[in-house]
């Protein structure tokens, strides 16, 4: 039987960190030859840290070659969402090859693993979740596990670029063909894009899909700051449109609005976002303002669904994300689209409340 795409959704307060760690440990435990890991934020404590360390050491002991990339250094003003601070001491304790990727000026924002890329049974782990206790217990996130020789080769190519250069700039400058997968016996067409090389294309692809939607649209993102996406959503407010629901992080968008008010180049975006978020059916999660020691309970899932197409991965609907190292997975599948719609609708129902404009 052909292996199926696997999807896990995380909700705030719905699962212990040990459960998610167990899923990651099982993925690592199946490795036979290689693991290439690109993780933006790795900062685990307690039992989940012990679980991951033990799994990595066990893989190393059976001859699995492991390399790990992580993001470091961001001297500029804190962006929204804020940058990570990977636990370099914990990374060193894993005893594997590791390399910091400078997040200056743009972040290494991936959260993927390529497992056994050159074997007969390669898999990719990707999605929106970082490897932290709060990411696994207090945030909305999605994890995808993809069995595919072609996708593994594409993610491996991206990893190799980052590993060789040690920098975000210049990576992802290629156009990749769609590949065939299955989800519970149904066919899936999958396509991945990497930024910064195809960052502008990511934003325009999502906007174009929304503009040509026939039946349904779901938007779930911590922030919505990409101009082309904001403009397309604005067009929906002036004409009949398919069924729509959206979710964002209210606290983070309030911070963004404050930044836009003093940015002469983004003056149009604040009114545009307020018009979109108050005219279209949006829900928003009130989260804890960021500090290094605060709980990180962001609405962190990055999902757009248009008709039977799912677009998800590490990419926020943000202008800054176009220049980061990100991946956007495009999945054409009615059953997967239904699954993701149900998740977004559950998040929408949980956080439905008066719009952001009421807080002005």
Coordinates of C-alpha atoms in Angstrom, one line a residue:
X1 CA 0.0 0.0 0.0
X2 CA 1.3 3.5 -0.9
X3 CA 2.2 5.5 2.2
X4 CA -0.2 8.4 3.0
X5 CA 0.4 12.1 3.8
X6 CA 0.0 12.5 7.5
X7 CA -1.3 15.6 9.2
X8 CA -1.3 16.7 12.9
X9 CA -3.0 19.8 14.2
X10 CA -2.0 21.4 17.5
X11 CA -4.4 23.6 19.6
X12 CA -3.7 25.8 22.6
X13 CA -4.0 23.6 25.6
X14 CA -5.1 20.5 23.7
X15 CA -2.0 18.3 23.9
X16 CA 1.0 17.9 26.3
X17 CA 4.5 18.6 24.9
X18 CA 5.4 15.0 25.6
X19 CA 2.8 13.9 23.0
X20 CA 4.2 16.0 20.3
X21 CA 7.8 15.1 21.3
X22 CA 6.7 11.4 21.0
X23 CA 5.6 12.1 17.4
X24 CA 8.9 13.7 16.5
X25 CA 10.8 11.0 18.3
X26 CA 9.0 8.3 16.2
X27 CA 9.8 10.2 13.0
X28 CA 13.5 10.4 13.9
X29 CA 13.4 6.8 15.2
X30 CA 12.5 5.5 11.7
X31 CA 15.6 7.0 10.1
X32 CA 18.0 4.5 8.6
X33 CA 20.6 6.7 6.8
X34 CA 20.2 10.4 7.2
X35 CA 18.4 13.3 8.9
X36 CA 18.8 16.9 7.6
X37 CA 17.0 19.2 10.1
X38 CA 16.3 22.9 9.5
X39 CA 14.7 24.4 12.6
X40 CA 14.1 28.1 13.3
X41 CA 13.6 27.7 17.1
X42 CA 14.8 24.8 19.1
X43 CA 14.3 25.5 22.8
X44 CA 13.0 22.5 24.8
X45 CA 13.1 21.8 28.5
X46 CA 12.2 18.9 30.8
X47 CA 10.9 15.6 29.5
X48 CA 10.5 16.7 25.8
X49 CA 14.1 17.8 25.7
X50 CA 15.2 14.4 27.2
X51 CA 13.0 12.6 24.6
X52 CA 14.5 14.4 21.7
X53 CA 18.1 14.1 22.9
X54 CA 17.7 10.3 23.4
X55 CA 16.2 9.8 20.0
X56 CA 18.9 11.8 18.3
X57 CA 21.7 9.9 20.1
X58 CA 20.0 6.6 19.3
X59 CA 19.9 7.5 15.7
X60 CA 23.5 8.5 15.7
X61 CA 24.5 5.2 17.4
X62 CA 22.9 3.2 14.6
X63 CA 24.8 5.1 12.0
X64 CA 22.4 7.8 10.9
X65 CA 24.1 10.9 9.6
X66 CA 22.5 14.0 11.2
X67 CA 23.0 17.6 10.3
X68 CA 21.1 20.5 11.9
X69 CA 20.6 24.1 10.8
X70 CA 19.2 26.8 13.2
X71 CA 18.7 30.5 13.1
X72 CA 20.9 32.9 15.1
X73 CA 21.4 36.7 15.6
X74 CA 18.9 39.4 14.8
X75 CA 20.3 42.8 15.8
X76 CA 17.6 44.9 14.1
X77 CA 14.4 46.1 15.8
X78 CA 12.3 43.1 16.9
X79 CA 9.9 42.1 14.0
X80 CA 6.5 40.6 14.3
X81 CA 6.4 37.7 15.0
X82 CA 9.6 38.1 17.1
X83 CA 12.8 36.2 16.3
X84 CA 13.8 33.0 18.1
X85 CA 16.7 32.3 20.4
X86 CA 17.8 28.7 19.8
X87 CA 19.2 26.9 22.8
X88 CA 22.8 26.4 21.5
X89 CA 23.7 24.5 24.7
X90 CA 21.0 21.9 24.0
X91 CA 22.0 21.7 20.4
X92 CA 25.6 21.0 21.4
X93 CA 24.4 18.3 23.7
X94 CA 22.9 16.4 20.8
X95 CA 26.4 15.6 19.5
X96 CA 25.6 16.1 15.8
X97 CA 26.9 18.3 13.1
X98 CA 25.2 21.7 13.4
X99 CA 25.5 25.1 11.7
X100 CA 24.0 28.4 12.7
X101 CA 22.4 30.4 9.9
X102 CA 22.6 34.1 10.3
X103 CA 19.2 35.7 10.6
X104 CA 20.6 39.0 9.4
X105 CA 18.8 40.7 7.8
X106 CA 16.4 37.8 7.0
X107 CA 15.4 34.8 9.1
X108 CA 16.1 31.1 8.5
X109 CA 12.5 30.3 9.4
X110 CA 12.1 26.7 8.2
X111 CA 10.8 23.9 10.4
X112 CA 11.5 20.8 8.4
X113 CA 13.3 17.5 8.4
X114 CA 14.4 15.5 5.4
X115 CA 14.7 11.8 6.3
X116 CA 16.6 9.3 4.3
X117 CA 16.5 11.4 1.1
X118 CA 18.7 9.1 -0.9
X119 CA 16.9 5.9 0.1
X120 CA 13.9 4.0 -1.2
X121 CA 11.7 5.3 1.6
X122 CA 12.3 9.1 2.0
X123 CA 10.0 11.4 4.1
X124 CA 9.7 15.1 4.8
X125 CA 8.4 16.6 8.1
X126 CA 7.3 20.2 7.7
X127 CA 4.7 22.7 8.8
X128 CA 4.5 25.7 11.1
X129 CA 5.6 24.4 14.5
X130 CA 8.9 25.2 16.1
X131 CA 10.5 22.8 18.6
X132 CA 9.6 24.5 21.9
X133 CA 7.4 23.5 24.8
X134 CA 5.1 26.5 24.2
X135 CA 4.9 25.7 20.5
X136 CA 3.7 22.3 21.3
X137 CA 1.2 23.2 24.1
X138 CA 0.1 26.8 23.8
X139 CA 0.0 27.6 20.0
X140 CA -2.1 26.6 17.1
X141 CA 0.2 24.8 14.6
X142 CA 0.2 22.2 11.9
X143 CA 2.7 19.3 11.2
X144 CA 2.8 17.4 7.9
X145 CA 4.7 14.2 7.1
X146 CA 5.1 13.5 3.4
X147 CA 6.4 10.3 1.9
X148 CA 7.9 11.3 -1.4
X149 CA 11.2 10.8 -3.2
X150 CA 10.7 13.9 -5.3
X151 CA 9.7 16.2 -2.4
X152 CA 12.5 14.9 -0.2
X153 CA 15.0 15.7 -3.1
X154 CA 13.6 19.2 -3.3
X155 CA 13.8 19.8 0.5
X156 CA 17.3 18.2 0.5
X157 CA 18.4 20.6 -2.3
X158 CA 17.2 23.6 -0.2
X159 CA 19.0 22.3 2.9
X160 CA 22.2 21.8 0.9
X161 CA 22.1 25.4 -0.2
X162 CA 21.8 26.7 3.3
X163 CA 24.4 24.3 4.7
X164 CA 26.9 25.2 2.0
X165 CA 26.5 29.0 2.2
X166 CA 25.5 29.5 5.8
X167 CA 23.2 32.3 4.7
X168 CA 19.6 32.9 3.7
X169 CA 20.2 35.2 0.8
X170 CA 20.2 33.5 -2.6
X171 CA 18.5 30.3 -1.6
X172 CA 15.4 28.9 -3.2
X173 CA 15.8 30.3 -6.7
X174 CA 14.3 27.5 -8.6
X175 CA 10.9 26.4 -10.0
X176 CA 9.9 22.9 -9.1
X177 CA 7.4 20.5 -10.8
X178 CA 4.3 19.2 -8.9
X179 CA 4.5 15.6 -7.6
X180 CA 2.0 12.9 -6.9
X181 CA 1.1 11.9 -3.3
X182 CA -1.8 10.1 -1.7
X183 CA -3.9 11.0 1.3
X184 CA -5.9 8.0 2.7
X185 CA -6.2 6.5 -0.8
X186 CA -7.0 9.7 -2.6
X187 CA -4.6 11.4 -5.1
X188 CA -2.8 14.6 -4.1
X189 CA -0.8 16.9 -6.3
X190 CA 1.9 18.6 -4.3
X191 CA 4.2 21.5 -5.1
X192 CA 6.7 23.3 -2.9
X193 CA 8.1 26.8 -3.2
X194 CA 11.1 28.1 -1.2
X195 CA 11.9 31.7 -0.4
X196 CA 13.6 34.0 -0.6
X197 CA 14.2 32.8 -4.2
X198 CA 10.4 32.4 -4.8
X199 CA 9.1 34.6 -1.9
X200 CA 7.3 37.1 -4.2
X201 CA 5.8 34.2 -6.1
X202 CA 4.5 32.7 -2.8
X203 CA 2.5 35.8 -1.9
X204 CA 1.2 36.2 -5.5
X205 CA 0.2 32.6 -5.7
X206 CA -1.9 32.8 -2.6
X207 CA -3.4 36.1 -3.7
X208 CA -4.2 34.7 -7.1
X209 CA -5.9 31.7 -5.7
X210 CA -8.0 33.8 -3.4
X211 CA -8.9 36.1 -6.3
X212 CA -10.2 33.2 -8.4
X213 CA -11.9 31.2 -5.6
X214 CA -15.2 29.6 -6.6
X215 CA -16.6 28.0 -3.4
X216 CA -14.6 28.6 -0.2
X217 CA -11.7 30.6 1.3
X218 CA -10.0 30.1 4.6
X219 CA -7.1 32.3 5.9
X220 CA -5.3 31.4 9.1
X221 CA -2.0 33.3 9.7
X222 CA -0.4 35.1 12.7
X223 CA -0.2 38.3 10.7
X224 CA -1.5 39.5 7.3
X225 CA 1.0 42.1 6.0
X226 CA 1.8 41.0 2.4
X227 CA 0.5 43.9 0.3
X228 CA -0.7 41.7 -2.6
X229 CA -2.7 39.5 -0.1
X230 CA -4.1 42.5 1.7
X231 CA -5.2 44.1 -1.6
X232 CA -6.9 40.9 -2.8
X233 CA -8.7 40.5 0.5
X234 CA -9.8 44.1 0.2
X235 CA -11.3 43.4 -3.2
X236 CA -13.5 40.7 -1.6
X237 CA -15.1 43.4 0.7
X238 CA -16.5 45.2 -2.4
X239 CA -18.2 42.3 -4.2
X240 CA -19.9 39.0 -3.7
X241 CA -17.4 36.3 -2.8
X242 CA -17.3 32.6 -1.8
X243 CA -17.8 31.5 1.8
X244 CA -15.0 33.0 3.9
X245 CA -13.5 32.6 7.4
X246 CA -10.2 34.0 8.6
X247 CA -8.1 33.9 11.8
X248 CA -5.2 36.0 12.9
X249 CA -3.2 36.8 16.1
X250 CA -4.8 40.0 17.5
X251 CA -1.9 41.0 19.7
X252 CA 0.7 40.7 16.9
X253 CA -1.5 42.6 14.4
X254 CA -2.0 45.4 16.9
X255 CA 1.8 45.7 17.1
X256 CA 2.0 45.7 13.3
X257 CA -0.6 48.5 13.1
X258 CA 1.5 50.5 15.5
X259 CA 4.5 50.1 13.2
X260 CA 2.5 51.0 10.1
X261 CA 1.3 54.3 11.7
X262 CA 4.9 55.6 11.7
X263 CA 6.0 54.0 8.4
X264 CA 5.3 56.4 5.5
X265 CA 5.7 53.6 3.0
X266 CA 3.0 51.4 4.7
X267 CA 0.4 54.1 5.4
X268 CA -2.3 52.4 3.3
X269 CA -1.9 49.1 5.0
X270 CA -3.5 49.9 8.4
X271 CA -6.8 51.2 7.0
X272 CA -6.8 48.3 4.5
X273 CA -6.3 45.7 7.2
X274 CA -9.0 47.3 9.4
X275 CA -11.4 47.3 6.5
X276 CA -10.7 43.7 5.7
X277 CA -10.8 42.4 9.3
X278 CA -14.1 44.2 10.1
X279 CA -15.9 43.5 6.8
X280 CA -15.0 39.9 6.3
X281 CA -15.7 37.2 8.9
X282 CA -12.5 37.2 10.9
X283 CA -11.7 35.8 14.4
X284 CA -8.6 36.8 16.3
X285 CA -6.7 35.3 19.2
X286 CA -5.6 37.6 22.0
X287 CA -2.1 36.4 22.9
X288 CA 0.6 37.3 25.4
X289 CA 2.8 40.2 24.3
X290 CA 6.3 38.9 23.5
X291 CA 9.2 38.9 25.9
X292 CA 11.9 36.3 26.0
X293 CA 10.5 34.9 29.3
X294 CA 6.8 35.3 28.7
X295 CA 4.5 32.4 27.6
X296 CA 4.6 32.2 23.8
X297 CA 0.9 31.4 23.0
X298 CA 0.8 32.8 19.5
X299 CA -1.8 31.9 16.9
X300 CA 0.9 30.3 14.9
X301 CA -0.7 28.2 12.2
X302 CA -0.1 29.3 8.6
X303 CA -2.9 27.9 6.4
X304 CA -4.7 29.2 3.3
X305 CA -7.4 27.0 1.8
X306 CA -9.1 28.0 -1.5
X307 CA -11.6 25.5 -2.9
X308 CA -9.7 22.2 -2.9
X309 CA -6.2 23.7 -2.6
X310 CA -4.3 23.9 0.7
X311 CA -1.3 26.2 1.0
X312 CA 0.7 25.7 4.2
X313 CA 4.2 25.6 5.7
X314 CA 6.4 28.0 7.5
X315 CA 5.4 31.1 5.5
X316 CA 3.3 33.8 7.2
X317 CA 1.2 36.0 5.0
X318 CA 3.8 38.7 5.6
X319 CA 6.0 41.0 3.6
X320 CA 9.0 40.1 5.6
X321 CA 8.4 36.4 5.0
X322 CA 9.0 36.9 1.3
X323 CA 12.7 37.5 2.1
X324 CA 13.1 34.9 4.8
X325 CA 14.1 31.3 4.2
X326 CA 10.6 29.7 4.1
X327 CA 8.8 26.9 2.5
X328 CA 5.2 26.9 1.2
X329 CA 3.6 23.5 0.4
X330 CA 0.7 23.6 -2.1
X331 CA -1.6 20.6 -1.9
X332 CA -4.4 20.0 -4.4
X333 CA -6.8 17.5 -2.7
X334 CA -10.5 17.7 -1.8
X335 CA -10.1 15.5 1.3
X336 CA -7.1 17.4 2.6
X337 CA -8.8 20.7 1.9
X338 CA -11.8 19.5 3.9
X339 CA -9.5 18.5 6.8
X340 CA -7.8 21.9 6.9
X341 CA -11.1 23.8 6.6
X342 CA -12.4 21.9 9.6
X343 CA -9.3 22.9 11.6
X344 CA -9.5 26.5 10.6
X345 CA -13.2 26.6 11.4
X346 CA -12.6 25.1 14.9
X347 CA -10.0 27.9 15.5
X348 CA -12.4 30.5 14.2
X349 CA -15.2 29.3 16.5
X350 CA -12.9 29.4 19.5
X351 CA -11.7 32.9 19.0
X352 CA -14.6 34.6 17.4
X353 CA -15.0 38.0 19.1
X354 CA -15.4 41.8 18.3
X355 CA -13.0 43.0 15.6
X356 CA -9.6 44.7 16.2
X357 CA -11.0 48.1 15.3
X358 CA -12.9 48.0 18.6
X359 CA -9.6 48.4 20.5
X360 CA -8.5 51.6 18.8

